[in-house]
Short mmCIF file of C-alpha atoms and ligand atoms in Angstrom, two decimals:
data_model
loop_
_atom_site.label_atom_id
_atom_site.label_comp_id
_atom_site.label_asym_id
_atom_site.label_seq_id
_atom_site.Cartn_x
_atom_site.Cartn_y
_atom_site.Cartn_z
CA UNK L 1 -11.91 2.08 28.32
CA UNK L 2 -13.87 5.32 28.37
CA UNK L 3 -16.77 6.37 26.39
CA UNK L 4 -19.09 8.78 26.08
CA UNK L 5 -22.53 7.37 27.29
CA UNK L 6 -22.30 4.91 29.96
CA UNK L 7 -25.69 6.82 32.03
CA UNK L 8 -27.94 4.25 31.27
CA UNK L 9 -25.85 1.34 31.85
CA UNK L 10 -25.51 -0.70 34.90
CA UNK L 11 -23.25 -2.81 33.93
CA UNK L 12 -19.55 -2.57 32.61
CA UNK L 13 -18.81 -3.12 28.78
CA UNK L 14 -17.46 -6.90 28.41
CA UNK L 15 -13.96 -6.14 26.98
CA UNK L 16 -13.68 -8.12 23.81
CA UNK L 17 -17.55 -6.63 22.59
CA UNK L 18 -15.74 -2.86 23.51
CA UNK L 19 -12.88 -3.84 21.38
CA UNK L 20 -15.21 -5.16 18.48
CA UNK L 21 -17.48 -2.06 18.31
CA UNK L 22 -14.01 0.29 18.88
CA UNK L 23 -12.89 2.42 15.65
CA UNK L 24 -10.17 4.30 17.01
CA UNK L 25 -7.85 1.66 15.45
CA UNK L 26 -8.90 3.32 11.82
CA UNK L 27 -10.59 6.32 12.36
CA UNK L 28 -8.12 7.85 14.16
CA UNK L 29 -6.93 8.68 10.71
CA UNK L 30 -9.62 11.74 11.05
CA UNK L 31 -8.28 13.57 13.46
CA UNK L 32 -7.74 16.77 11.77
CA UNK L 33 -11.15 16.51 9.72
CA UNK L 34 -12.81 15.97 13.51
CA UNK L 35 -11.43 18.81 14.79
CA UNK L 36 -12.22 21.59 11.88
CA UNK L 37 -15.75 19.91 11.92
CA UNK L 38 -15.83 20.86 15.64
CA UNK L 39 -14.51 24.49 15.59
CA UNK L 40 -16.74 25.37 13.01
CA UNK L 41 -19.89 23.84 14.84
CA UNK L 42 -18.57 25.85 18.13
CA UNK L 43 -18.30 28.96 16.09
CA UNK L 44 -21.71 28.34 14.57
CA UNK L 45 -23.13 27.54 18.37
CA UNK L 46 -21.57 30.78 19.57
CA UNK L 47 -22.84 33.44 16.46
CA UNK L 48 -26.75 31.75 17.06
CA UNK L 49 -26.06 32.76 21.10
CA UNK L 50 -26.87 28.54 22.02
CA UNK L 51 -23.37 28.62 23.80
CA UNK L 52 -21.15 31.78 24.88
CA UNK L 53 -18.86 33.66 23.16
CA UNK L 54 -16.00 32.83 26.48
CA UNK L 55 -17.24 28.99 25.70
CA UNK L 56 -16.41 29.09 22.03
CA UNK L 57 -12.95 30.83 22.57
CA UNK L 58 -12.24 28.11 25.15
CA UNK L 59 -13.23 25.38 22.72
CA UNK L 60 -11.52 26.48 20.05
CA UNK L 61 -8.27 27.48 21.98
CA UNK L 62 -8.52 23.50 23.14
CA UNK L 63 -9.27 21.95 19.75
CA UNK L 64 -6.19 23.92 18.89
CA UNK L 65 -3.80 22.80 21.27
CA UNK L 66 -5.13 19.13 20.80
CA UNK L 67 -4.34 19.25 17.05
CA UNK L 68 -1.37 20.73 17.86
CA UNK L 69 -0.16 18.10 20.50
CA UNK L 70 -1.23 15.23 17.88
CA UNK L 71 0.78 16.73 15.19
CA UNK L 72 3.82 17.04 17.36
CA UNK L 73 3.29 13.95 18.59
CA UNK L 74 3.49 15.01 22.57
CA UNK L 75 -0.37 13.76 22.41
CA UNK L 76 -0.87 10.23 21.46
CA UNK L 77 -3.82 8.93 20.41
CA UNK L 78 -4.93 6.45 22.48
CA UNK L 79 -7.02 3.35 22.30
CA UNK L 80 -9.09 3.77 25.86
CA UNK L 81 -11.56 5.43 23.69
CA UNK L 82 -13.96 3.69 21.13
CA UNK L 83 -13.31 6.06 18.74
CA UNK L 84 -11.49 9.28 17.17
CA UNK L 85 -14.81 11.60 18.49
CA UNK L 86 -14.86 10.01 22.19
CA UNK L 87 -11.15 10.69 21.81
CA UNK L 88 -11.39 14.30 21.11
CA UNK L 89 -14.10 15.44 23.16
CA UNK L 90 -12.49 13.51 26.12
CA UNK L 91 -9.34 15.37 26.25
CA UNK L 92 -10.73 18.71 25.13
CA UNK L 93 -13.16 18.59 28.43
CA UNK L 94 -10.09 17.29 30.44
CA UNK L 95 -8.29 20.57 28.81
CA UNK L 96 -11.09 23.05 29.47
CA UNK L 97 -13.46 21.67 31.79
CA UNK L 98 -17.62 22.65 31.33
CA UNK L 99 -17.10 24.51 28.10
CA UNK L 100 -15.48 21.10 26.38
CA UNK L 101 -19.05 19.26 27.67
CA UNK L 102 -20.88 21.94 25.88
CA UNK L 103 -19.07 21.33 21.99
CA UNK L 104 -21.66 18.45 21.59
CA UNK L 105 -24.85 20.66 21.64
CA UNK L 106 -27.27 20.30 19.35
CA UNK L 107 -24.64 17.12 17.05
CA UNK L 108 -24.33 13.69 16.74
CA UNK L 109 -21.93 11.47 16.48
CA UNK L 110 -23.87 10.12 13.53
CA UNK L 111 -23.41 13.83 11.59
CA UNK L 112 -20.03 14.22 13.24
CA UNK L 113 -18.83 10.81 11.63
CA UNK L 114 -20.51 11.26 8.33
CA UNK L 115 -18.96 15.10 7.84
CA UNK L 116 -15.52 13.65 8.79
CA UNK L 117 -15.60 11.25 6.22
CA UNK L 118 -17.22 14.13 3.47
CA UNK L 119 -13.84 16.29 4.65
CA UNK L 120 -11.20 12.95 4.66
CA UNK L 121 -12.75 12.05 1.20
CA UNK L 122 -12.73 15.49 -0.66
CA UNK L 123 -9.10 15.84 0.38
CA UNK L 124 -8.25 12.65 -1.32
CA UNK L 125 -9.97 13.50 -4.24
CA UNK L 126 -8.07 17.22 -4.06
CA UNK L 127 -4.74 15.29 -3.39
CA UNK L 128 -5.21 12.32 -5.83
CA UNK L 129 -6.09 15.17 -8.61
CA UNK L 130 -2.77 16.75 -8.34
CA UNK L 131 -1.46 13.22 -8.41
CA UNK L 132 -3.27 13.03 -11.77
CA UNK L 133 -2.14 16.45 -13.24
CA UNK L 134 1.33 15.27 -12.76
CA UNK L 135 0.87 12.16 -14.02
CA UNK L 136 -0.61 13.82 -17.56
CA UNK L 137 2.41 16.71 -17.52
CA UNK L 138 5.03 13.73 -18.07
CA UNK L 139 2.74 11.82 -20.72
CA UNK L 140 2.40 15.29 -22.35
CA UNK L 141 6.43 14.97 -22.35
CA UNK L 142 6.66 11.95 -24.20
CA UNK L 143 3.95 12.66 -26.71
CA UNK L 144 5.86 15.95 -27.82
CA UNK L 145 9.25 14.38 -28.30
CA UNK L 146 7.73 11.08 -29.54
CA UNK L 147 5.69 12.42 -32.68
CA UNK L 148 8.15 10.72 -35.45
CA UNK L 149 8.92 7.07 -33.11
CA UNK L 150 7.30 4.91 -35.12
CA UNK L 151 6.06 1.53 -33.29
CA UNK L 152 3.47 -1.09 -34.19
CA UNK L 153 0.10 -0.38 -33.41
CA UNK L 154 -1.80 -3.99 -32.00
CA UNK L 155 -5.05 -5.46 -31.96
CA UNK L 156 -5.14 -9.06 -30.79
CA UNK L 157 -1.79 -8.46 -29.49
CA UNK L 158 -0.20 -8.77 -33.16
CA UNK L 159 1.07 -6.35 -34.98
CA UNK L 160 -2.09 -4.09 -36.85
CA UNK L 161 -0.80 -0.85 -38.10
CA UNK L 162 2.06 1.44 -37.92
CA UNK L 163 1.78 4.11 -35.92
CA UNK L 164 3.59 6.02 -33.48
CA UNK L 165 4.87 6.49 -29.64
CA UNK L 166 3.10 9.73 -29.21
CA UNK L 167 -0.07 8.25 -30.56
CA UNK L 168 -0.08 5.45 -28.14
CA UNK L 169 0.93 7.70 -24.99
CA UNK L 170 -2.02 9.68 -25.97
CA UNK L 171 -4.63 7.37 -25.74
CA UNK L 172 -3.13 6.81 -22.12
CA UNK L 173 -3.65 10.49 -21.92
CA UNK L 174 -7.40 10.84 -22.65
CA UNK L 175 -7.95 7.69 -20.26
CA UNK L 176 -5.96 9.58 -17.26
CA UNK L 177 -8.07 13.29 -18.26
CA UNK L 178 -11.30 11.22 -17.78
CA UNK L 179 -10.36 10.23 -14.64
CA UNK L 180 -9.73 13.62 -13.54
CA UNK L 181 -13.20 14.80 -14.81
CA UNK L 182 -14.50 11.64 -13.04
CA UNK L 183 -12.90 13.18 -9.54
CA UNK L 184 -14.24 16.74 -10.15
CA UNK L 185 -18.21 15.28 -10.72
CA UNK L 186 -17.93 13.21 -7.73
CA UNK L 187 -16.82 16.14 -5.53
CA UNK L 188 -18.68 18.62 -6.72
CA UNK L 189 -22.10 16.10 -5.89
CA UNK L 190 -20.76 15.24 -2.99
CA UNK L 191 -20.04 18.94 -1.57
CA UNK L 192 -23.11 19.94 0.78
CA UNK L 193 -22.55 19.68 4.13
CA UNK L 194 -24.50 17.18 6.77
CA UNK L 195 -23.81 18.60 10.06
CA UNK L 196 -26.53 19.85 11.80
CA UNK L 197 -28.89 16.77 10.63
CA UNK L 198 -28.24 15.21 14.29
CA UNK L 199 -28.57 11.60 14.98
CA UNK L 200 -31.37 11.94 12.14
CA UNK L 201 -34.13 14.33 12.60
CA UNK L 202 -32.28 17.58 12.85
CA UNK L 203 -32.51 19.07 16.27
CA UNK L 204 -34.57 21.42 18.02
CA UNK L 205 -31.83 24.41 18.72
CA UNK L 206 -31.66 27.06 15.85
CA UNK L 207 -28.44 25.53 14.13
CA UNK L 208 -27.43 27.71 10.99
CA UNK L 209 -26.82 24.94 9.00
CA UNK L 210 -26.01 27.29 5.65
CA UNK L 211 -23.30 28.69 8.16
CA UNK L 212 -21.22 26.03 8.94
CA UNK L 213 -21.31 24.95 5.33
CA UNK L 214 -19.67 27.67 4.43
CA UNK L 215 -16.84 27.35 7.07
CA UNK L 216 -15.86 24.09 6.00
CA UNK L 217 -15.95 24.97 2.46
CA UNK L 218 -19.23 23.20 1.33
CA UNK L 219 -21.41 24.35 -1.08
CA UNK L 220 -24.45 24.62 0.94
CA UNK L 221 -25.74 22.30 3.57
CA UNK L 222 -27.45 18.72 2.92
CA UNK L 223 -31.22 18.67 2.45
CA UNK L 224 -32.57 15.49 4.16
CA UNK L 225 -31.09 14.83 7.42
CA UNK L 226 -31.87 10.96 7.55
CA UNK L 227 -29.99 10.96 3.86
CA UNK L 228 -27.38 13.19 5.25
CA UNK L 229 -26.13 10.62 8.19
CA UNK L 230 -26.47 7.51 5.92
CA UNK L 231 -25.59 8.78 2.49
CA UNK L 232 -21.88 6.42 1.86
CA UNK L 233 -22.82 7.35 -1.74
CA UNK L 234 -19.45 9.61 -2.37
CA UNK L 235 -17.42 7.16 -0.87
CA UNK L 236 -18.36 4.39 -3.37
CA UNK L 237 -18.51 6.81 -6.07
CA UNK L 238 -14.65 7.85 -5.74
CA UNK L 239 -13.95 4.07 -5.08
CA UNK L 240 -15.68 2.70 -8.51
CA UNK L 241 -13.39 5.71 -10.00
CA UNK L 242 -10.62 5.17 -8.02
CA UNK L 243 -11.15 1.05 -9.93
CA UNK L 244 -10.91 2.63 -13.08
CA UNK L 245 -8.20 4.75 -12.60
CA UNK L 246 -6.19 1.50 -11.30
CA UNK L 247 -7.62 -0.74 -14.21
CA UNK L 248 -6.13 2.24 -16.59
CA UNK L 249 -2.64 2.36 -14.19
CA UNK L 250 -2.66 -2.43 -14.38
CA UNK L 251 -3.08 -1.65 -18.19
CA UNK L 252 -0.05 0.58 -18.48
CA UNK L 253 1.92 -1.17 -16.24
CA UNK L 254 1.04 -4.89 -18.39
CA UNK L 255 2.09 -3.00 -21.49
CA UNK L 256 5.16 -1.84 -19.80
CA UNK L 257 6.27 -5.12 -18.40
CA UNK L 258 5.82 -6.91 -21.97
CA UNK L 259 7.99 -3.81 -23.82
CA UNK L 260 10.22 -4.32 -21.04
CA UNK L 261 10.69 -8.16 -21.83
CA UNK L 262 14.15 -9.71 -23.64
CA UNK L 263 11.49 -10.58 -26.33
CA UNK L 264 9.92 -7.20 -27.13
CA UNK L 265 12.58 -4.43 -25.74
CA UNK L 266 11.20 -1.64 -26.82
CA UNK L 267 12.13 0.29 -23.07
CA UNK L 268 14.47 -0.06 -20.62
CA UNK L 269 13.30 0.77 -17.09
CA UNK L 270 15.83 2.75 -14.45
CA UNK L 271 17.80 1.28 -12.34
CA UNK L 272 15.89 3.39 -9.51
CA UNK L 273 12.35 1.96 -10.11
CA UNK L 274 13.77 -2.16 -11.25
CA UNK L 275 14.89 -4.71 -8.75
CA UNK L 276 17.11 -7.60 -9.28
CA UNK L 277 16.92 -11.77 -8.49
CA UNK L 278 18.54 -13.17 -4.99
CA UNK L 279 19.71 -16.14 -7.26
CA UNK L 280 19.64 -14.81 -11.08
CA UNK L 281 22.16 -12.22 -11.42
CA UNK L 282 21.06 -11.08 -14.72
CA UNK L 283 17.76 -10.68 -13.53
CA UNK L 284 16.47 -6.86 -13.52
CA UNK L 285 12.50 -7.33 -13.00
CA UNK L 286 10.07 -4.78 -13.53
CA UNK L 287 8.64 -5.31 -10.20
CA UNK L 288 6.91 -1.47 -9.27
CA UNK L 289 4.52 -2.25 -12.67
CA UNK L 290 3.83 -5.33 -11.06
CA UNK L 291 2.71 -4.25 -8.00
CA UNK L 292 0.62 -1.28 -9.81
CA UNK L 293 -0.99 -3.88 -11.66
CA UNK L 294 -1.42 -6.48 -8.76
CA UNK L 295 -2.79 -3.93 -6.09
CA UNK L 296 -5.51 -3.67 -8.51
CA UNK L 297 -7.38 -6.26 -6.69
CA UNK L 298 -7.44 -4.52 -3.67
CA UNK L 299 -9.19 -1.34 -4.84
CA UNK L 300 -11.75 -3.36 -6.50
CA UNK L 301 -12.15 -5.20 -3.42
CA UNK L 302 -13.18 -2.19 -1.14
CA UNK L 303 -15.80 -0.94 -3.68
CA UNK L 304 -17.12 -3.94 -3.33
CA UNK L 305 -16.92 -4.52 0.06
CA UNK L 306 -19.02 -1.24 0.90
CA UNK L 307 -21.20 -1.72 -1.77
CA UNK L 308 -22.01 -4.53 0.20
CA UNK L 309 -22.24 -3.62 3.46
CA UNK L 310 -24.66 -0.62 1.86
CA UNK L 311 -27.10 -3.06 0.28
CA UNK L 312 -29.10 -4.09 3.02
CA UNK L 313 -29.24 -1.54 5.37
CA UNK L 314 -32.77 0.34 6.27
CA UNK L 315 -32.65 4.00 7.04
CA UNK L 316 -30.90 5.66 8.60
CA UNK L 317 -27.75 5.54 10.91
CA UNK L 318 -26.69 1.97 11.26
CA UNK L 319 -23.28 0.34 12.83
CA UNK L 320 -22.37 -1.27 9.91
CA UNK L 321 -21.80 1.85 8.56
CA UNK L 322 -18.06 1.90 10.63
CA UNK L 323 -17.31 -0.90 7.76
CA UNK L 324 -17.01 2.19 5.53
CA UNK L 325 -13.35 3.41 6.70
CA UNK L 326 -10.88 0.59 6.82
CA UNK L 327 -10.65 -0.33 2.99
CA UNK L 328 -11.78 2.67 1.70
CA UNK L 329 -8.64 4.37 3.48
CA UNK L 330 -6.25 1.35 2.78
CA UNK L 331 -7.82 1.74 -1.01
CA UNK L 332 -6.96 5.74 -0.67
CA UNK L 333 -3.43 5.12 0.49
CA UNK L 334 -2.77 2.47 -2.63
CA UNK L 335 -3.97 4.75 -5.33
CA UNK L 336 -1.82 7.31 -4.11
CA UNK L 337 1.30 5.38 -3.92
CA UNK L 338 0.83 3.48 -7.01
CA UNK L 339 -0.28 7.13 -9.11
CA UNK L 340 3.06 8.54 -7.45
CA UNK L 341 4.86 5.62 -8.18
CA UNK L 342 4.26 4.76 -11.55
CA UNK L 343 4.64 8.51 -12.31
CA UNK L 344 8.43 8.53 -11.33
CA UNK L 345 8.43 5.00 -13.24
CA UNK L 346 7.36 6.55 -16.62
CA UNK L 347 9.31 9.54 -16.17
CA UNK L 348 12.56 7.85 -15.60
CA UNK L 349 11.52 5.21 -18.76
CA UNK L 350 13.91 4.98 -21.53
CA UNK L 351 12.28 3.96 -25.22
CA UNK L 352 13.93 2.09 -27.92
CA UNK L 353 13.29 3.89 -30.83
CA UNK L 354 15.19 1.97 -33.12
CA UNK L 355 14.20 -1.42 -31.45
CA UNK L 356 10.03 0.18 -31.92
CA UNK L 357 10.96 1.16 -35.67
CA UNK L 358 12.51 -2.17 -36.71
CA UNK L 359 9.12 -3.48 -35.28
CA UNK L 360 7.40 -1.59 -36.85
CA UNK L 361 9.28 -2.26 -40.13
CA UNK L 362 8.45 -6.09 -40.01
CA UNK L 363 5.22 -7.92 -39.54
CA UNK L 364 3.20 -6.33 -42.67
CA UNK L 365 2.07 -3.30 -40.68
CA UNK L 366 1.80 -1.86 -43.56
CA UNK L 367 -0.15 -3.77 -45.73
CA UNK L 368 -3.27 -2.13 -45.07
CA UNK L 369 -1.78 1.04 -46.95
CA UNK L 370 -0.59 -1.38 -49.94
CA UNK L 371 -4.52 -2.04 -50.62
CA UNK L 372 -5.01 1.38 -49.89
CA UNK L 373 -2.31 2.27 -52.95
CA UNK L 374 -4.72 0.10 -55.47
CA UNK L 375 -7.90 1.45 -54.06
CA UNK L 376 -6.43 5.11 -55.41
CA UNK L 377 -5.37 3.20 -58.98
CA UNK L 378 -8.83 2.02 -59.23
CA UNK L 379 -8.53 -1.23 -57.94
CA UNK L 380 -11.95 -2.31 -55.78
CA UNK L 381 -11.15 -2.37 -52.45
CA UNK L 382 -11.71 -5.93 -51.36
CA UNK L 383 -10.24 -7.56 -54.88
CA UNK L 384 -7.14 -5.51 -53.75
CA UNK L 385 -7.75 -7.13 -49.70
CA UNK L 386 -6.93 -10.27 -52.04
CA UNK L 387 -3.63 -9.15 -54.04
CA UNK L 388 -2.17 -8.08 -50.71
CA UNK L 389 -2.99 -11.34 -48.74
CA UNK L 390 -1.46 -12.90 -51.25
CA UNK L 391 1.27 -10.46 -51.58
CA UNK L 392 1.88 -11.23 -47.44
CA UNK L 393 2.07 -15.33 -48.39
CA UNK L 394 4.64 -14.95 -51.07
CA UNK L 395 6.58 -12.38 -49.05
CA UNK L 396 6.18 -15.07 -45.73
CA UNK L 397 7.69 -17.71 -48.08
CA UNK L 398 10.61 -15.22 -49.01
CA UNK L 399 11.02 -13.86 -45.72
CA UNK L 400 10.77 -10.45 -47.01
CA UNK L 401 9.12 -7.30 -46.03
CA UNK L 402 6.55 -6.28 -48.84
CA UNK L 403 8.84 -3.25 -49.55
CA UNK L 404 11.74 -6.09 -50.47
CA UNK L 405 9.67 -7.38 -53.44
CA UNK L 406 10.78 -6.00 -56.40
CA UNK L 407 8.79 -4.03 -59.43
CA UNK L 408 8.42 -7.16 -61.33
CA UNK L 409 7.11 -8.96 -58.45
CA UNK L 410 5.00 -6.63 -57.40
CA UNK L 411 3.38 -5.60 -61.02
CA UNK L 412 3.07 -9.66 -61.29
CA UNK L 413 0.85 -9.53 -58.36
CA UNK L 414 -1.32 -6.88 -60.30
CA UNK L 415 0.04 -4.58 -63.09
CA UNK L 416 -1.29 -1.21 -61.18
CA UNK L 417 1.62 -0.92 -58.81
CA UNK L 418 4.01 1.15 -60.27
CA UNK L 419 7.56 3.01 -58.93
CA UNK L 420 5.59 5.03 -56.58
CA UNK L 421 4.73 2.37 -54.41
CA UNK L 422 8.27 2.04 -52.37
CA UNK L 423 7.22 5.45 -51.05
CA UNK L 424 3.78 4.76 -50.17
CA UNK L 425 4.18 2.15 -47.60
CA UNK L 426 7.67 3.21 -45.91
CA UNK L 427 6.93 3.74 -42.90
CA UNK L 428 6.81 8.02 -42.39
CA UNK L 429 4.21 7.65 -44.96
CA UNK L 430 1.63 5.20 -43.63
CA UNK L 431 1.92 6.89 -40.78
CA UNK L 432 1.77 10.73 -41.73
CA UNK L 433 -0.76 9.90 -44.45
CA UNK L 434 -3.84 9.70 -41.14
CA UNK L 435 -4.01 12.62 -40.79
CA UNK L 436 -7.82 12.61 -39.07
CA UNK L 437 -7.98 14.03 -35.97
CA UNK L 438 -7.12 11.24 -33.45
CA UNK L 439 -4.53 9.54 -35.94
CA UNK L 440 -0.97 9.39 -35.51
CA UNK L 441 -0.32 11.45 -38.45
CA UNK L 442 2.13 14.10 -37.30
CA UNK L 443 -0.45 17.06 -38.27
CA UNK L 444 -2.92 15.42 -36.78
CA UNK L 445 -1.25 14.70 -33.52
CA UNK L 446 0.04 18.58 -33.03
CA UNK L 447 -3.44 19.33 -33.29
CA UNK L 448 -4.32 17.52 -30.18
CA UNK L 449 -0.77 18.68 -28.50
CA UNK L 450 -2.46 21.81 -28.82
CA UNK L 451 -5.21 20.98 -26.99
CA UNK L 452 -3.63 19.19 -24.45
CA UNK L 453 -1.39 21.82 -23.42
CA UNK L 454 -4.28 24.57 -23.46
CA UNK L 455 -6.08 22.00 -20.70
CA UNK L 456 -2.73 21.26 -18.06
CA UNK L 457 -2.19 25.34 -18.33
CA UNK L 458 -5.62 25.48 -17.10
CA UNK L 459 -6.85 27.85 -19.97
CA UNK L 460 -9.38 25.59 -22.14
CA UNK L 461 -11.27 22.56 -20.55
CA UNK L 462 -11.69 19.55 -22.42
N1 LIG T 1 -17.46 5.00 14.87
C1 LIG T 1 -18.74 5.30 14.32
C2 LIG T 1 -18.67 5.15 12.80
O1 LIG T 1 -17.61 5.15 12.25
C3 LIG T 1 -19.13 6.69 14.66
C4 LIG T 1 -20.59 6.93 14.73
C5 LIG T 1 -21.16 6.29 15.92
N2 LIG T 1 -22.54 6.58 16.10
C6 LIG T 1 -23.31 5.80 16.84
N3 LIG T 1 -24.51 6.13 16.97
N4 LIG T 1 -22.83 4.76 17.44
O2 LIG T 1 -19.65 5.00 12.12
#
């Protein structure tokens, strides 16, 4: 083992209490974020004269060659150290001797760790919104070639209203744009910078804080330095986002699997993203939505982990703060795959139009627009809610669609119907007839097309 402040000590670390306080395990995951967080502190130390400019051109040329060695993988990351910072300060002193012992001037490991995560954070927010984007540029897809697939609309799970493919890839859509906006709130609170705050007072060399900020691409730096090395805020922030963008992806994915079933098959998945049964052979499962929709739990499960481990803890710095990497980053990783995943998933989909329109055709979708037809011949609305219910009953006990009845049956039910009526609830109608913005009525929908396409070309925000 070898860390970084054994002066005080007398005795050796006992073994098993250096490998439970060790983070290098997880945080080794940093590495890059550690190092830019360093050069831009040396630079910082050199322009405010606190180390030399010879110092600063021998800690950079070492934090270079060490990121360098990791990435080619001649350097290995070892466990010795207790954790990612020992690691790297370690080797660059064993690289450039006195200059590598002076990179720690005037920082702590406390604003070291807490900028690492800020950097390792914002790029999964960057990464995960391009994740997004690409996600919304194949639902855009669908929507424009789906405007006339009619399908069932549901509420309860049976059949409400007719309505239409696009429509229902749309609301998808808005649910997938609000995560986006979701990611760009969090990051832009989140951007000020902490380094410089020092275990957490500050420090007594003239740091410029507003400096280094800028380097890494901050905003500004942070304005309390005890807030700055205990603030876990942004990391529970992207995680109770990153929950609803999985409860959005385990809703999509549930109303994939049922479309997918023998009952309802209204899609057929690819080949490329279904597996098959070791015993069934006519088994072809839908088994990435399933995993989208199970590995739900687990993203849940490190918001509230951390939450947790937050809730108690006085000011400022505290150890239990090291609980904030392993299932935030294991919660990073699985939004990542599963947005990537289910992306290639739904762009591979095939639909059933005909399978969605015969659906759509039976189970009195459109008996809403039948009362709607007496409302307009001046029938009150609810004694028409009655003609149609018992329209539905006699049409259950003929097992006929309403449109089968004929006009004698239908002007026996109430002498307002008349030949126009066939037209009124086919299908095209009831659903091109909303035509308020949000319906599935095909003027309607090109209206929000519109705007949809305006927002992924990144001319008009929405
Ligand atoms: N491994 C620690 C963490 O992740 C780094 C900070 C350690 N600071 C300290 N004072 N022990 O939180």
């Amino acid at each position: 083992m070898a860390q970084l402040w054994g002066g005080r000590f007398t005795k050796e670390t006992d073994e098993a209490v250096y490998q439970f306080n060790a983070s290098i395990g997880f945080d080794q995951k940093m590495y890059r974020q550690d190092i830019e967080g360093s050069i831009a502190h040396s630079k910082m130390l050199g322009k405010q004269g606190i180390i030399s400019q010879e110092d600063v051109d021998a800690i950079i040329a070492g934090l270079e060659g060490i990121l360098k060695d990791i990435e080619s993988g001649e350097l290995e990351i070892s466990s010795r150290y207790e954790d990612i910072h020992s690691f790297v300060e370690a080797n660059l002193i064993d690289r450039i001797g006195d200059a590598g012992k002076r990179l720690h001037t005037g920082r702590s490991r406390n604003d070291q760790v807490a900028l690492d995560m800020k950097l390792y954070t914002r790029n999964v927010i960057d990464n995960t919104d391009v994740l997004l984007k690409d996600l919304l540029t194949v639902l855009l897809d669908i929507i424009k070639n789906n405007t006339d697939t009619y399908m069932p609309g549901f509420t309860h799970l049976q059949k409400a209203q007719p309505t239409t493919l696009a429509h229902h890839m749309s609301a998808y859509f808005e649910m997938f744009l609000r995560d986006r906006q979701r990611l760009a709130d969090i990051r832009k609170r989140m951007n000020l910078c902490p380094l410089g705050s020092g275990a957490m007072a500050g420090t007594t060399y003239p740091l410029d804080r507003a400096y280094t900020a800028e380097l890494l691409g901050f905003d500004g730096p942070t304005r309390n330095s005890m807030d700055s090395v205990s603030d876990r805020d942004y990391v529970i922030e992207l995680l109770s986002a990153f929950s609803t963008v999985m409860m959005h992806l385990s809703r999509f994915s549930e109303e994939l699997i049922v479309w997918n079933s023998n009952e309802y098959r209204f899609v057929e998945m690819d080949d490329a993203y279904s597996t098959g049964s070791s015993i069934m052979p006519q088994k072809k499962n839908p088994d990435i939505a399933e995993l989208v929709r199970g590995k739900t739990g687990r993203v849940y499960g490190a918001l509230i982990s951390i939450l947790t481990t937050m809730k108690g803890l006085p000011l400022a710095y505290n150890k239990d703060m090291q609980e904030d990497k392993e299932m935030a980053f294991d919660a990073f990783e699985t939004v990542g795959d599963c947005l990537y995943l289910f992306t290639g998933m739904l762009s591979t989909i095939s639909f059933r139009k005909d399978v969605m329109a015969k659906s759509a055709m039976n189970g009195f979708t459109n008996a809403t627009d039948a009362a709607d037809y007496l409302v307009n011949k001046g029938v009150p609305f609810r004694d028409a809610h009655g003609i149609i219910g018992r329209m539905v009953l006699l049409c259950i006990d003929k097992n006929c669609a309403i449109e089968d009845l004929s006009m004698d049956e239908f002007k026996e039910l109430c002498p307002a119907f008349e030949e126009d009526i066939y037209d009124a609830i086919s299908l095209e109608t009831c659903v091109n007839k909303r035509l308020t913005l949000g319906a599935p009525g095909q003027d309607a929908m090109n209206k929000v097309i519109a705007m949809y396409e305006a927002y992924l070309a990144d001319e008009k925000a929405l």
